[in-house]
Amino acid sequence: GRQAEVVLALCPSPGQVLLHTKAFYPAGVYRLPSGGVHRGEPVEEAMRREMWEEMGLLAEAERLVGLIEYRVRHGVESFVFASWVFLLQPQACGAPQCHDAHEQITDFRAVPLAELRAVASQLRTLPRPWREWGQFRAPAHELTAAALGL
């Protein structure tokens, strides 16, 4: 039902980015958090709401890293899905804590920014039935790495 999302590249400390995993992901798979943009919701509002829901943190966008548009086809129907990728700085330090139990987030991990390309590679090479999902999730990590000159 959604046609856009925000992807959150939160840097809790210099040189690091926060990743998360969920109860139903394959073991050892972490990625940048993301969340849907509701119809009519401004993208920056969605970014702030998702930060709170998924991480319990307040942050301001340091910058928009980029916009990824996907053309999704299902049978004869197609639509464009957009991923708005933000680089964020927290307003206050604190441990992330999910405020939406439906998300099933089980862990957060801060990793060096330089690992974003390795995360993307892992996502791109996931075995079936996760392959397409991983290939969909990888570009936001690659875009963030490229925008940071990594």
mmCIF file of C-alpha atoms in Angstrom:
data_model
loop_
_atom_site.group_PDB
_atom_site.id
_atom_site.type_symbol
_atom_site.label_atom_id
_atom_site.label_comp_id
_atom_site.label_asym_id
_atom_site.label_seq_id
_atom_site.Cartn_x
_atom_site.Cartn_y
_atom_site.Cartn_z
ATOM 1 C CA GLY A 1 0.000 0.000 0.000
ATOM 2 C CA ARG A 2 2.923 2.388 0.208
ATOM 3 C CA GLN A 3 4.810 3.935 -2.664
ATOM 4 C CA ALA A 4 7.679 5.591 -0.799
ATOM 5 C CA GLU A 5 9.962 5.049 2.166
ATOM 6 C CA VAL A 6 12.686 6.798 4.090
ATOM 7 C CA VAL A 7 16.029 5.094 4.686
ATOM 8 C CA LEU A 8 17.846 6.255 7.819
ATOM 9 C CA ALA A 9 21.639 6.420 7.854
ATOM 10 C CA LEU A 10 22.083 7.548 11.461
ATOM 11 C CA CYS A 11 25.640 8.312 12.575
ATOM 12 C CA PRO A 12 25.636 7.855 16.366
ATOM 13 C CA SER A 13 29.321 8.825 16.515
ATOM 14 C CA PRO A 14 31.859 10.056 13.954
ATOM 15 C CA GLY A 15 32.694 7.433 11.368
ATOM 16 C CA GLN A 16 29.920 5.027 12.354
ATOM 17 C CA VAL A 17 26.429 4.193 11.109
ATOM 18 C CA LEU A 18 23.614 2.373 12.887
ATOM 19 C CA LEU A 19 22.209 -0.847 11.420
ATOM 20 C CA HIS A 20 19.396 -3.060 12.686
ATOM 21 C CA THR A 21 18.118 -6.602 12.308
ATOM 22 C CA LYS A 22 14.702 -8.152 12.781
ATOM 23 C CA ALA A 23 13.467 -11.427 14.243
ATOM 24 C CA PHE A 24 12.556 -12.839 10.831
ATOM 25 C CA TYR A 25 15.723 -11.816 8.912
ATOM 26 C CA PRO A 26 18.325 -14.438 8.057
ATOM 27 C CA ALA A 27 20.920 -14.849 10.810
ATOM 28 C CA GLY A 28 23.623 -12.183 10.761
ATOM 29 C CA VAL A 29 21.820 -9.829 8.358
ATOM 30 C CA TYR A 30 21.792 -6.165 9.416
ATOM 31 C CA ARG A 31 20.790 -3.175 7.307
ATOM 32 C CA LEU A 32 19.952 0.528 7.435
ATOM 33 C CA PRO A 33 16.546 1.122 9.054
ATOM 34 C CA SER A 34 13.720 2.259 6.815
ATOM 35 C CA GLY A 35 10.034 2.983 7.045
ATOM 36 C CA GLY A 36 7.061 3.900 4.945
ATOM 37 C CA VAL A 37 5.876 7.366 3.999
ATOM 38 C CA HIS A 38 2.117 7.662 4.494
ATOM 39 C CA ARG A 39 0.035 9.127 1.685
ATOM 40 C CA GLY A 40 0.138 12.924 1.926
ATOM 41 C CA GLU A 41 2.851 12.861 4.620
ATOM 42 C CA PRO A 42 5.827 15.168 4.016
ATOM 43 C CA VAL A 43 9.005 13.103 3.597
ATOM 44 C CA GLU A 44 10.897 14.893 6.401
ATOM 45 C CA GLU A 45 7.968 14.251 8.777
ATOM 46 C CA ALA A 46 8.096 10.560 7.845
ATOM 47 C CA MET A 47 11.837 10.572 8.534
ATOM 48 C CA ARG A 48 11.328 11.997 12.038
ATOM 49 C CA ARG A 49 8.392 9.672 12.788
ATOM 50 C CA GLU A 50 10.276 6.584 11.642
ATOM 51 C CA MET A 51 13.339 7.605 13.676
ATOM 52 C CA TRP A 52 11.147 7.704 16.774
ATOM 53 C CA GLU A 53 9.165 4.536 16.019
ATOM 54 C CA GLU A 54 12.117 2.365 15.024
ATOM 55 C CA MET A 55 14.902 3.756 17.210
ATOM 56 C CA GLY A 56 13.291 5.947 19.862
ATOM 57 C CA LEU A 57 15.687 8.714 18.903
ATOM 58 C CA LEU A 58 15.344 12.276 17.712
ATOM 59 C CA ALA A 59 17.579 13.357 14.869
ATOM 60 C CA GLU A 60 17.888 16.004 12.245
ATOM 61 C CA ALA A 61 18.778 15.350 8.653
ATOM 62 C CA GLU A 62 22.340 16.387 7.982
ATOM 63 C CA ARG A 63 21.503 15.973 4.320
ATOM 64 C CA LEU A 64 19.458 14.084 1.801
ATOM 65 C CA VAL A 65 21.883 11.540 0.396
ATOM 66 C CA GLY A 66 19.673 10.802 -2.566
ATOM 67 C CA LEU A 67 16.487 9.427 -3.993
ATOM 68 C CA ILE A 68 16.271 5.949 -5.497
ATOM 69 C CA GLU A 69 13.298 5.234 -7.733
ATOM 70 C CA TYR A 70 12.276 1.691 -8.610
ATOM 71 C CA ARG A 71 9.780 0.729 -11.289
ATOM 72 C CA VAL A 72 7.801 -2.149 -9.802
ATOM 73 C CA ARG A 73 5.861 -4.443 -12.131
ATOM 74 C CA HIS A 74 3.306 -7.028 -11.194
ATOM 75 C CA GLY A 75 1.611 -8.598 -14.187
ATOM 76 C CA VAL A 76 0.353 -5.750 -16.365
ATOM 77 C CA GLU A 77 0.399 -3.238 -13.506
ATOM 78 C CA SER A 78 3.395 -1.084 -12.615
ATOM 79 C CA PHE A 79 4.198 1.795 -10.283
ATOM 80 C CA VAL A 80 7.186 3.771 -9.059
ATOM 81 C CA PHE A 81 8.488 3.177 -5.535
ATOM 82 C CA ALA A 82 10.803 5.815 -4.038
ATOM 83 C CA SER A 83 13.452 5.452 -1.320
ATOM 84 C CA TRP A 84 14.515 8.780 0.218
ATOM 85 C CA VAL A 85 17.933 8.192 1.824
ATOM 86 C CA PHE A 86 18.910 10.547 4.670
ATOM 87 C CA LEU A 87 22.173 11.003 6.533
ATOM 88 C CA LEU A 88 21.240 11.850 10.129
ATOM 89 C CA GLN A 89 22.897 13.160 13.254
ATOM 90 C CA PRO A 90 21.233 12.365 16.603
ATOM 91 C CA GLN A 91 20.124 15.316 18.716
ATOM 92 C CA ALA A 92 21.169 13.470 21.876
ATOM 93 C CA CYS A 93 23.171 10.336 22.491
ATOM 94 C CA GLY A 94 21.379 7.305 23.778
ATOM 95 C CA ALA A 95 20.857 3.659 23.046
ATOM 96 C CA PRO A 96 18.328 2.998 20.291
ATOM 97 C CA GLN A 97 15.098 1.381 21.400
ATOM 98 C CA CYS A 98 12.264 0.368 19.096
ATOM 99 C CA HIS A 99 8.879 1.887 19.998
ATOM 100 C CA ASP A 100 6.870 -0.223 17.529
ATOM 101 C CA ALA A 101 6.696 -3.907 18.502
ATOM 102 C CA HIS A 102 5.231 -4.775 15.079
ATOM 103 C CA GLU A 103 8.639 -3.992 13.569
ATOM 104 C CA GLN A 104 10.181 -7.006 15.367
ATOM 105 C CA ILE A 105 13.563 -5.259 15.640
ATOM 106 C CA THR A 106 15.806 -7.473 17.764
ATOM 107 C CA ASP A 107 19.173 -5.706 17.668
ATOM 108 C CA PHE A 108 21.043 -2.585 16.655
ATOM 109 C CA ARG A 109 24.709 -2.428 15.733
ATOM 110 C CA ALA A 110 26.961 0.558 15.057
ATOM 111 C CA VAL A 111 29.515 -0.258 12.367
ATOM 112 C CA PRO A 112 32.207 1.776 10.624
ATOM 113 C CA LEU A 113 30.848 3.703 7.638
ATOM 114 C CA ALA A 114 33.452 1.917 5.528
ATOM 115 C CA GLU A 115 31.470 -1.338 6.042
ATOM 116 C CA LEU A 116 28.421 -0.077 4.121
ATOM 117 C CA ARG A 117 29.673 -1.584 0.862
ATOM 118 C CA ALA A 118 30.224 -4.963 2.556
ATOM 119 C CA VAL A 119 26.682 -4.791 3.962
ATOM 120 C CA ALA A 120 25.376 -4.079 0.449
ATOM 121 C CA SER A 121 27.360 -6.997 -0.934
ATOM 122 C CA GLN A 122 25.946 -9.336 1.707
ATOM 123 C CA LEU A 123 22.413 -8.152 0.904
ATOM 124 C CA ARG A 124 22.927 -8.604 -2.862
ATOM 125 C CA THR A 125 24.108 -12.207 -2.433
ATOM 126 C CA LEU A 126 21.507 -13.523 0.008
ATOM 127 C CA PRO A 127 20.170 -16.956 -0.947
ATOM 128 C CA ARG A 128 16.581 -17.542 -1.992
ATOM 129 C CA PRO A 129 13.954 -16.712 -0.788
ATOM 130 C CA TRP A 130 15.730 -13.513 0.397
ATOM 131 C CA ARG A 131 17.624 -12.709 -2.831
ATOM 132 C CA GLU A 132 15.176 -10.199 -4.352
ATOM 133 C CA TRP A 133 14.644 -8.463 -1.013
ATOM 134 C CA GLY A 134 18.403 -8.130 -0.519
ATOM 135 C CA GLN A 135 18.884 -6.781 -4.032
ATOM 136 C CA PHE A 136 16.149 -4.212 -3.332
ATOM 137 C CA ARG A 137 17.776 -3.178 -0.024
ATOM 138 C CA ALA A 138 21.410 -2.980 -1.199
ATOM 139 C CA PRO A 139 21.313 0.240 -3.312
ATOM 140 C CA ALA A 140 20.590 2.549 -0.342
ATOM 141 C CA HIS A 141 23.783 1.279 1.318
ATOM 142 C CA GLU A 142 25.794 1.752 -1.875
ATOM 143 C CA LEU A 143 24.364 5.237 -2.443
ATOM 144 C CA THR A 144 25.233 6.277 1.115
ATOM 145 C CA ALA A 145 28.771 4.912 0.783
ATOM 146 C CA ALA A 146 29.274 6.717 -2.540
ATOM 147 C CA ALA A 147 27.890 9.999 -1.169
ATOM 148 C CA LEU A 148 30.405 9.792 1.677
ATOM 149 C CA GLY A 149 33.292 9.089 -0.707
ATOM 150 C CA LEU A 150 33.742 5.506 0.452
#
